[in-house]
PDB file of N, CA and C in Angstrom:
ATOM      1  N   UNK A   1      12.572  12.155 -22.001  1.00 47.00           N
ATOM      2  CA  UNK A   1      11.127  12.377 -21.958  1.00 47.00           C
ATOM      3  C   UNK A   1      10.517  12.066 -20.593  1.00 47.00           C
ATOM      4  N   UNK A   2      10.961  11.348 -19.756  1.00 49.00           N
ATOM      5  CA  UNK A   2      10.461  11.049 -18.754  1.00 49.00           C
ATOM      6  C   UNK A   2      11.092  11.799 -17.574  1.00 49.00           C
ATOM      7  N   UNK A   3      11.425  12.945 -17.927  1.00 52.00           N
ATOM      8  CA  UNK A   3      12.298  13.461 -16.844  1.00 52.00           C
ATOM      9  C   UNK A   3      11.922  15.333 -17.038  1.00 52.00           C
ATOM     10  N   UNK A   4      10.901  15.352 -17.931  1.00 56.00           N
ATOM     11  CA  UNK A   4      10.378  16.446 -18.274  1.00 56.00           C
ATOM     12  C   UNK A   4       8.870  16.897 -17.275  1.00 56.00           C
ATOM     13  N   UNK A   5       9.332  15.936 -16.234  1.00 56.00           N
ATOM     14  CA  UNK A   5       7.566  16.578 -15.248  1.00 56.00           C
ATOM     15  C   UNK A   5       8.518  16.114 -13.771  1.00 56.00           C
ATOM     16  N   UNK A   6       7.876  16.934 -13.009  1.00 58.00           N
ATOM     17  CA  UNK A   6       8.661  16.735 -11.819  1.00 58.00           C
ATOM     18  C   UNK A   6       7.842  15.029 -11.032  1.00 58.00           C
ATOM     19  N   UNK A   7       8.784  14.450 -10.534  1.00 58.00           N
ATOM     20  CA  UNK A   7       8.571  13.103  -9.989  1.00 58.00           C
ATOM     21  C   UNK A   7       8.240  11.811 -10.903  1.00 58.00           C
ATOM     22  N   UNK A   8       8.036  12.063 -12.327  1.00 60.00           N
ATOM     23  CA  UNK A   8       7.587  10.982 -13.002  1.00 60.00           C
ATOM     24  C   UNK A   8       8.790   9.934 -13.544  1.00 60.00           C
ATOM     25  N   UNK A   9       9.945  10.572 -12.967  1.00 62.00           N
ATOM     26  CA  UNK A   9      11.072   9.468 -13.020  1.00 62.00           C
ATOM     27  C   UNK A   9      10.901   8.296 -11.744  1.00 62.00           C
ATOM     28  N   UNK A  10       9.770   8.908 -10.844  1.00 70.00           N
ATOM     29  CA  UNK A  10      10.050   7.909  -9.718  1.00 70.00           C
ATOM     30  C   UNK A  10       9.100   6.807 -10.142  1.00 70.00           C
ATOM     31  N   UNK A  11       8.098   6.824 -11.173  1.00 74.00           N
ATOM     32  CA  UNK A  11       7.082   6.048 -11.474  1.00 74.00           C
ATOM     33  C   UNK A  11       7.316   4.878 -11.801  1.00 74.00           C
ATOM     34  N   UNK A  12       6.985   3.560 -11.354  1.00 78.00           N
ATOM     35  CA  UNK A  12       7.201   2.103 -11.459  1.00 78.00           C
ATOM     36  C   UNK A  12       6.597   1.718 -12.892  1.00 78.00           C
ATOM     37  N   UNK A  13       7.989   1.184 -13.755  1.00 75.00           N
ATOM     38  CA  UNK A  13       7.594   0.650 -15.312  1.00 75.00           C
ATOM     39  C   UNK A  13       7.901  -0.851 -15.044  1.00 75.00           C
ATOM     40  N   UNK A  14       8.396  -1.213 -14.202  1.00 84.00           N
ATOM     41  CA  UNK A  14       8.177  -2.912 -14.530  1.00 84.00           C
ATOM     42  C   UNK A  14       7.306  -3.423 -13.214  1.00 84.00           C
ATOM     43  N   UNK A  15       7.020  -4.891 -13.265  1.00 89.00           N
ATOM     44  CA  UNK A  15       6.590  -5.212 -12.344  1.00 89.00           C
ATOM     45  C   UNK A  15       5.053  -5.113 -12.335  1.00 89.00           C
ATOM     46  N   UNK A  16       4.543  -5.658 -11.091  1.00 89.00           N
ATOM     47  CA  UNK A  16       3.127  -5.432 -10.698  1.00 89.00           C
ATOM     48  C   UNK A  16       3.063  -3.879 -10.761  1.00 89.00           C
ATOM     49  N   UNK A  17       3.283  -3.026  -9.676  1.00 86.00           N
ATOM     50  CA  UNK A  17       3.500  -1.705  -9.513  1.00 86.00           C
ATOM     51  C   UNK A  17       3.189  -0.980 -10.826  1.00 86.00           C
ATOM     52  N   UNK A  18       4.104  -1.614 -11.912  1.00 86.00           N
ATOM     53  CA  UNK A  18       4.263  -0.869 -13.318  1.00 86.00           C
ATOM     54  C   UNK A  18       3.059  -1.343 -14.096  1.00 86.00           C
ATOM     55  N   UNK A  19       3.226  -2.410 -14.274  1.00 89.00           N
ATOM     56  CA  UNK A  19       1.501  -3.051 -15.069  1.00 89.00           C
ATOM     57  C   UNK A  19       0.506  -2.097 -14.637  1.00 89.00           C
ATOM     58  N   UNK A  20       0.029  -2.582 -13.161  1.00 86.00           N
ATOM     59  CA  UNK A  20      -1.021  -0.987 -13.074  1.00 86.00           C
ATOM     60  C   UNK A  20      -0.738   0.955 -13.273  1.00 86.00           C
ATOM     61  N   UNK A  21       0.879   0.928 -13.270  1.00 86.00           N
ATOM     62  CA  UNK A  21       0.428   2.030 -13.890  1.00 86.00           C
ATOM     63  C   UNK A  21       0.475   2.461 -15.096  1.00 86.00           C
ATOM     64  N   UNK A  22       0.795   1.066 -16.203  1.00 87.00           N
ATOM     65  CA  UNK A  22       0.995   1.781 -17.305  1.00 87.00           C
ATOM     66  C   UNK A  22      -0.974   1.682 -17.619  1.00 87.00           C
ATOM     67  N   UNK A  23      -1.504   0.401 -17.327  1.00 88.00           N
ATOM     68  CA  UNK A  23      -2.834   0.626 -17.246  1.00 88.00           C
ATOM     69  C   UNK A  23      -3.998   1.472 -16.717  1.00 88.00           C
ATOM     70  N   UNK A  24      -3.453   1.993 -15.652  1.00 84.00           N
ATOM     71  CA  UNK A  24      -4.412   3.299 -15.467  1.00 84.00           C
ATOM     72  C   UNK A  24      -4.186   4.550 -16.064  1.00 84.00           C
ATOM     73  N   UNK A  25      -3.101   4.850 -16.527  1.00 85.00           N
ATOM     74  CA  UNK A  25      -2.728   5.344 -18.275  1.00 85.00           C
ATOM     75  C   UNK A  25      -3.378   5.368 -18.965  1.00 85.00           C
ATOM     76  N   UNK A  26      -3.527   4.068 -19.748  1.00 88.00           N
ATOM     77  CA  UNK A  26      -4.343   3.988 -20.739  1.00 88.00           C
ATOM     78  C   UNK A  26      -6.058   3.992 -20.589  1.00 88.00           C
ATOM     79  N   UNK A  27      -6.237   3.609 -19.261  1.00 85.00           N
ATOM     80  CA  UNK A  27      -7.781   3.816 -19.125  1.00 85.00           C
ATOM     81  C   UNK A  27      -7.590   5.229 -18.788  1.00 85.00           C
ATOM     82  N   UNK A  28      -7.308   5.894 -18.182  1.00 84.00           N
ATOM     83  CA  UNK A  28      -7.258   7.520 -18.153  1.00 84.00           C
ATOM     84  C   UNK A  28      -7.816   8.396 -19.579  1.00 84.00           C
ATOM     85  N   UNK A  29      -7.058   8.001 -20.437  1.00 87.00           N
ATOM     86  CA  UNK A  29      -7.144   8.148 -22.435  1.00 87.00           C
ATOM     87  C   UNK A  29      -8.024   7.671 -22.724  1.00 87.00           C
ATOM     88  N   UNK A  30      -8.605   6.299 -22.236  1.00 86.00           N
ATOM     89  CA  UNK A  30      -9.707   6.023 -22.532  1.00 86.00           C
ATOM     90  C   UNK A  30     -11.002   6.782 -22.956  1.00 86.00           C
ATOM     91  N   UNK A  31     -10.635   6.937 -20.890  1.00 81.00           N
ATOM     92  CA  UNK A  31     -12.493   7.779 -20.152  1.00 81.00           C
ATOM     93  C   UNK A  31     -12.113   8.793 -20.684  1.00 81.00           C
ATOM     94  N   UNK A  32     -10.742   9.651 -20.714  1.00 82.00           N
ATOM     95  CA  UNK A  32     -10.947  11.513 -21.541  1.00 82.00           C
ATOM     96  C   UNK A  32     -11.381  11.415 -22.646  1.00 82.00           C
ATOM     97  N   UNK A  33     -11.464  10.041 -24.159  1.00 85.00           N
ATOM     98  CA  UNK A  33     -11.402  10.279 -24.822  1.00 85.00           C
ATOM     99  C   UNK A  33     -13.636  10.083 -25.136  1.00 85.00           C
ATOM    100  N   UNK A  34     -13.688   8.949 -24.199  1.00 79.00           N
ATOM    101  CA  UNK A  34     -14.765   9.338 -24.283  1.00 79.00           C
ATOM    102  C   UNK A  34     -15.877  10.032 -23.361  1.00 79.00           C
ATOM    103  N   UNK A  35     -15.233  10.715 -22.686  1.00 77.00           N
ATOM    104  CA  UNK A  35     -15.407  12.134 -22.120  1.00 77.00           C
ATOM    105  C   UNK A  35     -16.116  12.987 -22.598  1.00 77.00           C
ATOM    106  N   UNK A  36     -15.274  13.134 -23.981  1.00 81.00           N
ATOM    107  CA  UNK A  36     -15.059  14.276 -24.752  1.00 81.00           C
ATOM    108  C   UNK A  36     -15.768  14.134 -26.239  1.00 81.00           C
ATOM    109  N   UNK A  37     -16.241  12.920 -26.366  1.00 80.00           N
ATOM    110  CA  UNK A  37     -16.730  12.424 -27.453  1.00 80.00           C
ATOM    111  C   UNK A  37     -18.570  12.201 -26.960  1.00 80.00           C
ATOM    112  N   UNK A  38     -18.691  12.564 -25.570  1.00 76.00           N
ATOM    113  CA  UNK A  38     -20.245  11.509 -25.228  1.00 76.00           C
ATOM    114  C   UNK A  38     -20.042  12.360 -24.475  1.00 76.00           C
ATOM    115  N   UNK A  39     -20.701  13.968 -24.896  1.00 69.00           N
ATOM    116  CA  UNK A  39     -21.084  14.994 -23.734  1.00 69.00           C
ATOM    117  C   UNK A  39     -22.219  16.137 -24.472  1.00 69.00           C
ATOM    118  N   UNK A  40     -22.710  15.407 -25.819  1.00 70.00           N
ATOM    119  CA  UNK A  40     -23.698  16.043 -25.950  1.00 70.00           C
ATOM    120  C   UNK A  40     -24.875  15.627 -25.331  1.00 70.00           C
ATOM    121  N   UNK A  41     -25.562  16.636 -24.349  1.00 67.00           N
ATOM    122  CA  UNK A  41     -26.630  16.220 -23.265  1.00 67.00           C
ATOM    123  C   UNK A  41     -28.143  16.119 -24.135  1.00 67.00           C
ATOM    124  N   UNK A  42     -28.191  14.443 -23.765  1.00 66.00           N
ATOM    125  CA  UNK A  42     -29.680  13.654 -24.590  1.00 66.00           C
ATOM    126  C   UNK A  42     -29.468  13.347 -25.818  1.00 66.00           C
ATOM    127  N   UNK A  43     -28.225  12.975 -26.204  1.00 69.00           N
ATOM    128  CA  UNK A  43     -27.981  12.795 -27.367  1.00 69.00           C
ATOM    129  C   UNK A  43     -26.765  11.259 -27.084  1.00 69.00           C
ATOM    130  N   UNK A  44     -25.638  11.335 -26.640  1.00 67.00           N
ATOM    131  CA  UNK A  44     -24.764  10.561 -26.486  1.00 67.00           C
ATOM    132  C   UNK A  44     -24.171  10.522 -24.769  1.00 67.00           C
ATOM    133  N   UNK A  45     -24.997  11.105 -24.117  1.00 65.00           N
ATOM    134  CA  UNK A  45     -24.313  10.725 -22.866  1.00 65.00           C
ATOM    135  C   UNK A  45     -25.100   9.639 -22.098  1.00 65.00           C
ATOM    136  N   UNK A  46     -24.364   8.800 -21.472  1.00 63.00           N
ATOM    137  CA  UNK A  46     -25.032   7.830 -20.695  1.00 63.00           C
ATOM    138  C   UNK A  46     -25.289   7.559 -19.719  1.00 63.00           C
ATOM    139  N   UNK A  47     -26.625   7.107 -19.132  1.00 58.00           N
ATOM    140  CA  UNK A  47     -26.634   7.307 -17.332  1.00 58.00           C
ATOM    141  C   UNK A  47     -25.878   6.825 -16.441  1.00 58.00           C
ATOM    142  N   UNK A  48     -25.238   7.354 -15.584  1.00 59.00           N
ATOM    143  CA  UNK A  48     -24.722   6.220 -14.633  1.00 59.00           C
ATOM    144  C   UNK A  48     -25.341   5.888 -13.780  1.00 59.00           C
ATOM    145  N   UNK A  49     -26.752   5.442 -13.769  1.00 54.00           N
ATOM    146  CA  UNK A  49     -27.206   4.258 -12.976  1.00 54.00           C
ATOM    147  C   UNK A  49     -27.308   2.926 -13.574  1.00 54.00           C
ATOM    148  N   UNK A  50     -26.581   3.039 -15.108  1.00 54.00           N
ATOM    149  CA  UNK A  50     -26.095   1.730 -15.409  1.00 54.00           C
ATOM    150  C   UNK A  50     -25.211   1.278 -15.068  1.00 54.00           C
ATOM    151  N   UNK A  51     -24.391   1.857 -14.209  1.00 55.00           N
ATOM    152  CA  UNK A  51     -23.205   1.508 -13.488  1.00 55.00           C
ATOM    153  C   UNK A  51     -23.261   1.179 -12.128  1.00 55.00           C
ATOM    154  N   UNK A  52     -24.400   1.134 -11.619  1.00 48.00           N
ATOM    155  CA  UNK A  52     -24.743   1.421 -10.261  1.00 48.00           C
ATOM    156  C   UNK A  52     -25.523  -0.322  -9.593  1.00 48.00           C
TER     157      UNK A  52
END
């Protein structure tokens, strides 16, 4: 399975290196999931100058 995309065998699973990338992974799934869930406009999307 990990040998089914070109270069993702080179990707760091242990270690510091690996911690962040299995975590920017999962925040990736995160933000798509609520992306995709909080894009009806004036209804569920939120400003980002709360982020600001």
């Amino acid at each position: 399975p990990i040998f089914d995309r070109h270069h993702h065998h080179r990707f760091a699973l242990f270690g510091y290196q690996g911690a962040l990338r299995v975590l920017t992974t999962i925040l990736d799934k995160i933000f798509d999931k609520l992306d995709r869930e909080t894009s009806e406009t004036g209804v569920t999307d939120y400003s980002y100058d709360l982020t600001r």
